[in-house]
Short mmCIF file of C-alpha atoms in Angstrom, two decimals:
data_model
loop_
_atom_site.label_atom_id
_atom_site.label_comp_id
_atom_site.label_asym_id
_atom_site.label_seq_id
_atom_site.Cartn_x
_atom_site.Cartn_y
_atom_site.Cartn_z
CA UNK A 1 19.65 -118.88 -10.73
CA UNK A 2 18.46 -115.97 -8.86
CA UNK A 3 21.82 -113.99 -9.84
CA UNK A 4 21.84 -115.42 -13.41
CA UNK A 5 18.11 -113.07 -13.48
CA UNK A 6 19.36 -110.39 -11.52
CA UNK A 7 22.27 -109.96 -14.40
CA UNK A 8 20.06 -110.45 -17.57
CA UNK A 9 17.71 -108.06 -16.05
CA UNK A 10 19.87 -105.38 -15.43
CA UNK A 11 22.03 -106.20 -18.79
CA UNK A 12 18.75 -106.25 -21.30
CA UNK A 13 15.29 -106.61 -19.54
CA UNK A 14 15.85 -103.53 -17.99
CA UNK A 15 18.57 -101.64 -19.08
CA UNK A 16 19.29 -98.56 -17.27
CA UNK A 17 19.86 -96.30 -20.00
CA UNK A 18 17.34 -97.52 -22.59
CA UNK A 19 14.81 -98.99 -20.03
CA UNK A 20 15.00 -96.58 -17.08
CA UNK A 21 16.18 -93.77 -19.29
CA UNK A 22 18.76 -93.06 -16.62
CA UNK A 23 22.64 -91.70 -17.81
CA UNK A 24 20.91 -90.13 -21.20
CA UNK A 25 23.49 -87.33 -20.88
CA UNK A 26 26.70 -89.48 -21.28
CA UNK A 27 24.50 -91.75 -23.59
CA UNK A 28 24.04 -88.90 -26.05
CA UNK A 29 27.49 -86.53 -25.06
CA UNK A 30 29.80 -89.42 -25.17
CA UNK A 31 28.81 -91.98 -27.86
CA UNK A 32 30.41 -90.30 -30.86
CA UNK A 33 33.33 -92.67 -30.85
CA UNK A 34 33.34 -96.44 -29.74
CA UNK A 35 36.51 -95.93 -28.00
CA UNK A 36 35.39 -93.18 -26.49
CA UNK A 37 32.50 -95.09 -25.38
CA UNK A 38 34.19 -97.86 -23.84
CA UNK A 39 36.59 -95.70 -21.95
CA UNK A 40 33.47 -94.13 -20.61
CA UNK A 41 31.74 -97.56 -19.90
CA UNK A 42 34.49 -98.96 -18.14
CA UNK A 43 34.70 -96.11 -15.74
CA UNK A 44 31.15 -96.17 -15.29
CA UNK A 45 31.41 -99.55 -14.07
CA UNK A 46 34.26 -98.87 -11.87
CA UNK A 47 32.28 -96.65 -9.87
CA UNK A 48 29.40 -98.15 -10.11
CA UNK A 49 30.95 -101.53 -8.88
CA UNK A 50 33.06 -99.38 -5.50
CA UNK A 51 29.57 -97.35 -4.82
CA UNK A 52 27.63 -100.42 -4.39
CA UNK A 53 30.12 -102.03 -1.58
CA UNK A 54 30.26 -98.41 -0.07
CA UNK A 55 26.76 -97.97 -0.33
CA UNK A 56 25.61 -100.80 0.90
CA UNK A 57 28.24 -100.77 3.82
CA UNK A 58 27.34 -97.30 4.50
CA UNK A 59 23.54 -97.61 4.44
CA UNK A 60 23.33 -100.90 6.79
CA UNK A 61 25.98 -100.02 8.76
CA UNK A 62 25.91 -96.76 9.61
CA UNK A 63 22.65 -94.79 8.39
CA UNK A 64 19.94 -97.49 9.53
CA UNK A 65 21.62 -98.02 13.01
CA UNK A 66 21.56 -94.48 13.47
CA UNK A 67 18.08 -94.11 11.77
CA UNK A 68 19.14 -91.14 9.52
CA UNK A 69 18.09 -92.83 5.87
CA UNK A 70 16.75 -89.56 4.96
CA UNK A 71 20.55 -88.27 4.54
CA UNK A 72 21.10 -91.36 2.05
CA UNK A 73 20.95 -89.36 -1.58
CA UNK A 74 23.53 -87.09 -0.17
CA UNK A 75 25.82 -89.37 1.24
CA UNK A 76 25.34 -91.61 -2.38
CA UNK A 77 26.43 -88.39 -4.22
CA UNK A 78 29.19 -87.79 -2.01
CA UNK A 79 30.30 -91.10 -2.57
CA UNK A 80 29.97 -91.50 -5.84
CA UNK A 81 32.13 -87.47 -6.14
CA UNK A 82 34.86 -89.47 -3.97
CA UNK A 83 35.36 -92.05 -6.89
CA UNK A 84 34.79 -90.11 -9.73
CA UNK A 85 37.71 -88.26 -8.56
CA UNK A 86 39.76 -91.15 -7.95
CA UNK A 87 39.16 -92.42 -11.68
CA UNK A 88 39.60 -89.15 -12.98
CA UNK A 89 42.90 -88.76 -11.09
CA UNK A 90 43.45 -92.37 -12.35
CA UNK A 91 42.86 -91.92 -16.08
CA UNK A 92 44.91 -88.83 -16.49
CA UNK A 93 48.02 -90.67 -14.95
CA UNK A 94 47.62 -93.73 -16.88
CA UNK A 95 45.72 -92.94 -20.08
CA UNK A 96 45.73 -89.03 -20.79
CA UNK A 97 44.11 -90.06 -24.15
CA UNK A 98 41.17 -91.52 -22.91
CA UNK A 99 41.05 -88.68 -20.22
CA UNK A 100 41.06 -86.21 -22.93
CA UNK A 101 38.52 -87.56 -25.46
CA UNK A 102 36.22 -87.85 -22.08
CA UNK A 103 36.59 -84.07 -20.94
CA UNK A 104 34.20 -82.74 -19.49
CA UNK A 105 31.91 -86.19 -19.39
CA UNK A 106 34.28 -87.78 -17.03
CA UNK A 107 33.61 -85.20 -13.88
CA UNK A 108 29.64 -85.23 -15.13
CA UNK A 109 29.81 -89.54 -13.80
CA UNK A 110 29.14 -87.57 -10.58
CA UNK A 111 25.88 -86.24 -11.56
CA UNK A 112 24.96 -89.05 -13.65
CA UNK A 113 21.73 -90.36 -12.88
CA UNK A 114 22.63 -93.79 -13.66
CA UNK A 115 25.24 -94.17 -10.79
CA UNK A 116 22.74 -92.63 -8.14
CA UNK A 117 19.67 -94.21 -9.53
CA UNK A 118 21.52 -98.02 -9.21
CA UNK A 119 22.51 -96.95 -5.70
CA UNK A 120 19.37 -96.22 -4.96
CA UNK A 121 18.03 -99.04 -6.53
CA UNK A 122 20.15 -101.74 -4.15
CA UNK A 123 18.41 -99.64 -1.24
CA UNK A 124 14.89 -100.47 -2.24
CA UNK A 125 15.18 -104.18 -3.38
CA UNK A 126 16.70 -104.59 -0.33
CA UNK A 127 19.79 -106.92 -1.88
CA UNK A 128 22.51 -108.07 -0.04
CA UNK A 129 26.28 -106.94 -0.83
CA UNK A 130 27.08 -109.76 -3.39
CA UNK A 131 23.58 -109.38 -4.80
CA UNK A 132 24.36 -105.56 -5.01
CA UNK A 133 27.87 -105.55 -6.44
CA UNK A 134 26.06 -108.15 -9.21
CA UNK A 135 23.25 -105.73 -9.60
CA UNK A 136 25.62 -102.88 -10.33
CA UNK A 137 28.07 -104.18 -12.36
CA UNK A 138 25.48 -105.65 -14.65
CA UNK A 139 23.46 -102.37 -14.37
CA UNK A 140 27.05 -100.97 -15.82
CA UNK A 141 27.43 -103.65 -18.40
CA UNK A 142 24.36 -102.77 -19.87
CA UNK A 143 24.77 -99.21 -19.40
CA UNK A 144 28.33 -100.16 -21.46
CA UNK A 145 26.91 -102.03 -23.80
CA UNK A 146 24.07 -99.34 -24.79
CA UNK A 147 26.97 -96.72 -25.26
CA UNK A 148 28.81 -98.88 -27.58
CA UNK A 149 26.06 -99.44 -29.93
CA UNK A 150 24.77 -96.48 -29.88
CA UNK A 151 28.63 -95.35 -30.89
CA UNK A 152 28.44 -97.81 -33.53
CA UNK A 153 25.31 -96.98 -35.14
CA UNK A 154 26.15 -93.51 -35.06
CA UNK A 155 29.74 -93.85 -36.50
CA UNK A 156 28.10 -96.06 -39.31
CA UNK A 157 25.27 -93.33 -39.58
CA UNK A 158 28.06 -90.50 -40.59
CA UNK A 159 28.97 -92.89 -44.13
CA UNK A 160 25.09 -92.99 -44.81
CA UNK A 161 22.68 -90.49 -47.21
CA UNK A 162 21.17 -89.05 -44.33
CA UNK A 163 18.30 -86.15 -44.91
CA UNK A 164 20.63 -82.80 -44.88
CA UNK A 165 17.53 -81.72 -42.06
CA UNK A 166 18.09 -84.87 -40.13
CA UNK A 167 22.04 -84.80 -39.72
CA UNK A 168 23.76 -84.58 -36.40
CA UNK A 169 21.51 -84.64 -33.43
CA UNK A 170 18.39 -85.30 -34.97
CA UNK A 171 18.99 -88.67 -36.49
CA UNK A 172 20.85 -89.49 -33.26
CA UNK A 173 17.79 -89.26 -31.34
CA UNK A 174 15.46 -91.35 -33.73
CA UNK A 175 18.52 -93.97 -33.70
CA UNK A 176 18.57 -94.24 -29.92
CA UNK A 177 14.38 -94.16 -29.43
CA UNK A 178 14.69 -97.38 -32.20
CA UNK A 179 17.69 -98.78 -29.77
CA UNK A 180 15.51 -98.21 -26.74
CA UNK A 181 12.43 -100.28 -28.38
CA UNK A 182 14.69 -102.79 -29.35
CA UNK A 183 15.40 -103.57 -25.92
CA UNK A 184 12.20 -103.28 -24.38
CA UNK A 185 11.56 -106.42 -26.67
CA UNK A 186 13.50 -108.13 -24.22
CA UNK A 187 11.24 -107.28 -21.51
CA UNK A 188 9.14 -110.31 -21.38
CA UNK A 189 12.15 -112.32 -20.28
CA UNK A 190 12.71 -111.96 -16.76
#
């Protein structure tokens, strides 16, 4: 039961994009195009699901015995670099479309501030490894699952009458403040 919460929190109750307000750059950059948005969401959660076993491995095996904690956001971000260069490497080998509709957004995954805030999160809660690759790859699942509505609302917003002053980024931003409040109706769940 206790992993059954920790998923449906991280999925809806609190969502790290549209709860936390963490990854808003690749939320807003990347969600033009579902595909796009899925090839983005599954490499999200490829990281994020590799960081957490690294993390964790790293921060309870290495930076605690040695007492050096302090060093742990640097040591997450170089981590984190490591993979995203491994995916990146990855994607252009196997799917140069994908890699090209991502551009510039794939080498950002490094600076995304969902993938370091999640790493940072299994630090404080304190979960164990199978509690933290859970945590993460639900934390990515929602993270997914935010940047394929948000693609889909805004792909069905470009057939609609929209206000010539409220075209493009504007309407974008009311859409994903109504997404956001639509979630945080699932916040008396868990």
């Amino acid at each position: 039961m206790e992993y059954f919460a920790i998923i449906i929190g991280a999925i809806f109750v609190n969502n790290i994009v549209l709860a936390q307000f963490l990854g808003i750059c690749p939320f807003l950059g990347v969600s033009n195009k579902v595909e796009t948005s899925m090839g983005m969401g599954a490499a999200v959660t490829f990281v994020m699901a590799i960081s957490s076993v690294v993390v964790y491995l790293i921060q309870y095996h290495i930076l605690v015995p040695l007492e050096i904690q302090y060093m742990q956001t640097i040591v997450f971000i170089l981590v984190i670099a490591s993979l995203v260069q491994m995916v990146e490497i990855m994607l252009k080998k196997l799917s140069p479309a994908l890699y090209q509709a991502l551009g510039i957004f794939l080498p950002l995954i490094t600076t995304n501030c969902a993938v370091l805030g999640v790493a940072i999160i299994l630090v404080q809660k304190e979960y164990s490894l199978l509690e933290s690759v859970v945590f993460s790859v639900s934390s990515a699942v929602g993270f997914s699952l935010a940047l394929v509505l948000f693609a889909g609302l805004r792909e069905r917003l470009d057939f609609e009458d929209v206000p010539k002053a409220m075209k493009g980024v504007p309407i974008a931003l009311v859409t994903a403040g109504i997404l956001a409040m639509a979630f945080m109706g699932f916040s008396g769940l868990v």
